Amino acid sequence: MGWRLALAVHPDSGQGTAARMAGTVAARLRAEAAHLELITPASPERFRQRVADCRTSGLDALVVLGGDGAAHQAVQCCAGTDVSLGLVPCGTGNDFARALGIPRDPRAALDALVSALRHGRRRPPRRLDLGRVDGADAAAARWFGTVLCTGFDAAVNARANSMPWPRGPRRYDVALLQELMSLRPRPVVVDTDAGRLTLRATLVAVGNTAFYGGGIPICPSAVYDDGAFDVTVVGPVSPLRLARILPRLRTGTHVRHPSVHTLRASRVHVAGAPEWPVFADGDPVGALPVSVTCVPGALSVLG
């Protein structure tokens, strides 16, 4: 019996790369599938709804052609189910694919995915952990695969999302400079099952995997199947000192700076300034306080 697949295409990803590749990807998948449903809605709201509908439609796998934002929506569908996730990354950051070892070249990723489909009935998909953003309504929990953050980095993300120009990665560079000029550390309590930190902080990052922001290893030791988060907390630093730390983020050596604290935990609660936004997988999920839990084996991934 063949695979029952859905292909969700986020057409704007990679400045149109996803739209240009959609036909090729669909043809390759159709050759391996008994059924292929194509999801290409025009609006972000409709995209989210169509992906959510896949959760109860009897699919074997949901394949995403897009970036981290599209992957985040697919995670909401696949988390805690037997619907496997397949990724053909073609966004700006592709941090989830990077953490999973999926080729960041979309054609190479497609080849790997097709190979996984051909051998998938004999070689089960791998299981990986997810972070769950806990709330009063368990049925409405949000999930994340990469990093949840608050403070400076989340503010950069929020500002970048509100900027119509420039497009692409340069938008984040401009947002970073603007947020750096208005940097104000705030009192924060990071309460975990492994201990508590009470301090004035610049940012808090809770990593299910290592990367955010297009390959920045903010939680460099985080892996996706160890049942725990890696947490990175940057204490009170001046704009000048933070500017000096930022280049070390690209190599992961920032964790050796005396202003940086790290710990490992499976449950994390962050309380502090209510104006601090919270982002997960690059998407807004609210503001402080926030509680998150690492859920082992919550996601099945092809390839």
Coordinates of N, CA, C and O in Angstrom, one line a residue, residues 2-8 25-26 28-39 54 57-63 84 113 117 121 302:
G2 N 0.6 2.2 -0.9 CA 1.4 3.4 -1.0 C 1.2 4.4 0.1 O 0.2 4.3 0.8
W3 N 2.0 5.4 0.0 CA 1.9 6.5 1.0 C 0.8 7.4 0.7 O 0.5 7.7 -0.5
R4 N 0.1 7.9 1.7 CA -0.9 9.0 1.6 C -0.2 10.2 2.1 O 0.1 10.4 3.3
L5 N 0.1 11.2 1.2 CA 0.9 12.3 1.5 C 0.1 13.6 1.3 O -0.8 13.7 0.4
A6 N 0.5 14.7 2.0 CA 0.1 16.0 1.6 C 1.4 16.8 1.5 O 2.4 16.7 2.2
L7 N 1.4 17.7 0.5 CA 2.5 18.6 0.2 C 2.0 20.1 0.5 O 1.1 20.6 -0.2
A8 N 2.6 20.7 1.5 CA 2.2 22.1 1.9 C 3.3 23.0 1.3 O 4.5 22.9 1.7
V25 N 8.7 19.1 -7.0 CA 8.5 18.4 -5.8 C 7.2 17.5 -5.8 O 7.2 16.3 -5.5
A26 N 6.1 18.1 -6.3 CA 4.9 17.3 -6.4 C 5.0 16.1 -7.3 O 4.5 15.0 -7.0
R28 N 7.8 14.4 -8.0 CA 8.6 13.4 -7.4 C 7.8 12.6 -6.3 O 8.0 11.4 -6.2
L29 N 7.0 13.4 -5.5 CA 6.3 12.7 -4.5 C 5.1 11.9 -5.0 O 4.8 10.8 -4.5
R30 N 4.5 12.4 -6.1 CA 3.4 11.6 -6.7 C 3.8 10.2 -7.2 O 3.1 9.3 -7.1
A31 N 5.1 10.2 -7.6 CA 5.6 8.9 -8.1 C 5.8 7.9 -6.9 O 5.9 6.7 -7.2
E32 N 5.8 8.3 -5.7 CA 6.0 7.4 -4.6 C 4.7 7.2 -3.8 O 4.7 6.5 -2.8
A33 N 3.6 8.0 -4.1 CA 2.4 8.0 -3.3 C 1.2 7.4 -3.9 O 1.1 7.4 -5.2
A34 N 0.4 6.8 -3.1 CA -0.9 6.4 -3.5 C -1.9 7.5 -3.6 O -2.9 7.5 -4.4
H35 N -1.6 8.6 -2.8 CA -2.5 9.8 -2.8 C -1.6 11.0 -2.4 O -0.8 10.9 -1.5
L36 N -1.7 12.1 -3.1 CA -1.0 13.3 -2.8 C -2.0 14.5 -2.8 O -2.6 14.7 -3.9
E37 N -2.1 15.1 -1.7 CA -2.9 16.3 -1.6 C -2.0 17.6 -1.6 O -1.0 17.6 -0.9
L38 N -2.3 18.5 -2.5 CA -1.5 19.7 -2.6 C -2.1 20.9 -1.8 O -3.3 21.2 -2.0
I39 N -1.3 21.5 -0.9 CA -1.8 22.6 -0.1 C -1.0 23.9 -0.5 O 0.1 24.0 -0.2
C54 N -4.9 18.6 8.2 CA -4.2 17.3 7.9 C -4.1 16.4 9.1 O -3.9 15.2 8.9
S57 N -6.9 13.8 8.8 CA -7.4 13.4 7.4 C -6.8 12.0 7.0 O -6.9 11.7 5.8
G58 N -6.2 11.3 7.9 CA -5.7 9.9 7.6 C -4.4 9.9 6.8 O -4.2 8.9 6.1
L59 N -3.6 10.9 6.8 CA -2.4 11.0 6.1 C -1.3 10.2 6.8 O -1.3 10.0 8.0
D60 N -0.3 9.7 6.0 CA 0.9 9.1 6.6 C 1.9 10.1 6.9 O 2.7 10.0 7.8
A61 N 2.0 11.2 6.0 CA 3.1 12.2 6.2 C 2.6 13.5 5.6 O 1.9 13.5 4.6
L62 N 3.1 14.6 6.2 CA 2.9 15.9 5.7 C 4.3 16.5 5.3 O 5.2 16.5 6.1
V63 N 4.5 16.8 4.0 CA 5.7 17.3 3.5 C 5.6 18.8 3.3 O 4.6 19.3 2.8
S84 N 3.9 11.7 10.0 CA 5.3 12.0 9.9 C 5.5 13.4 9.2 O 4.7 13.7 8.3
L113 N 14.5 12.9 0.9 CA 13.1 12.6 1.2 C 12.5 11.4 0.4 O 11.9 10.5 0.9
L117 N 11.1 7.8 1.6 CA 9.8 7.3 1.3 C 9.9 5.9 0.7 O 9.1 5.0 1.0
R121 N 8.9 2.0 4.7 CA 8.1 0.9 5.2 C 9.0 -0.2 6.0 O 8.6 -0.9 6.8
L302 N 10.6 12.1 8.6 CA 11.1 11.3 7.5 C 12.5 11.8 7.1 O 12.7 13.0 7.0

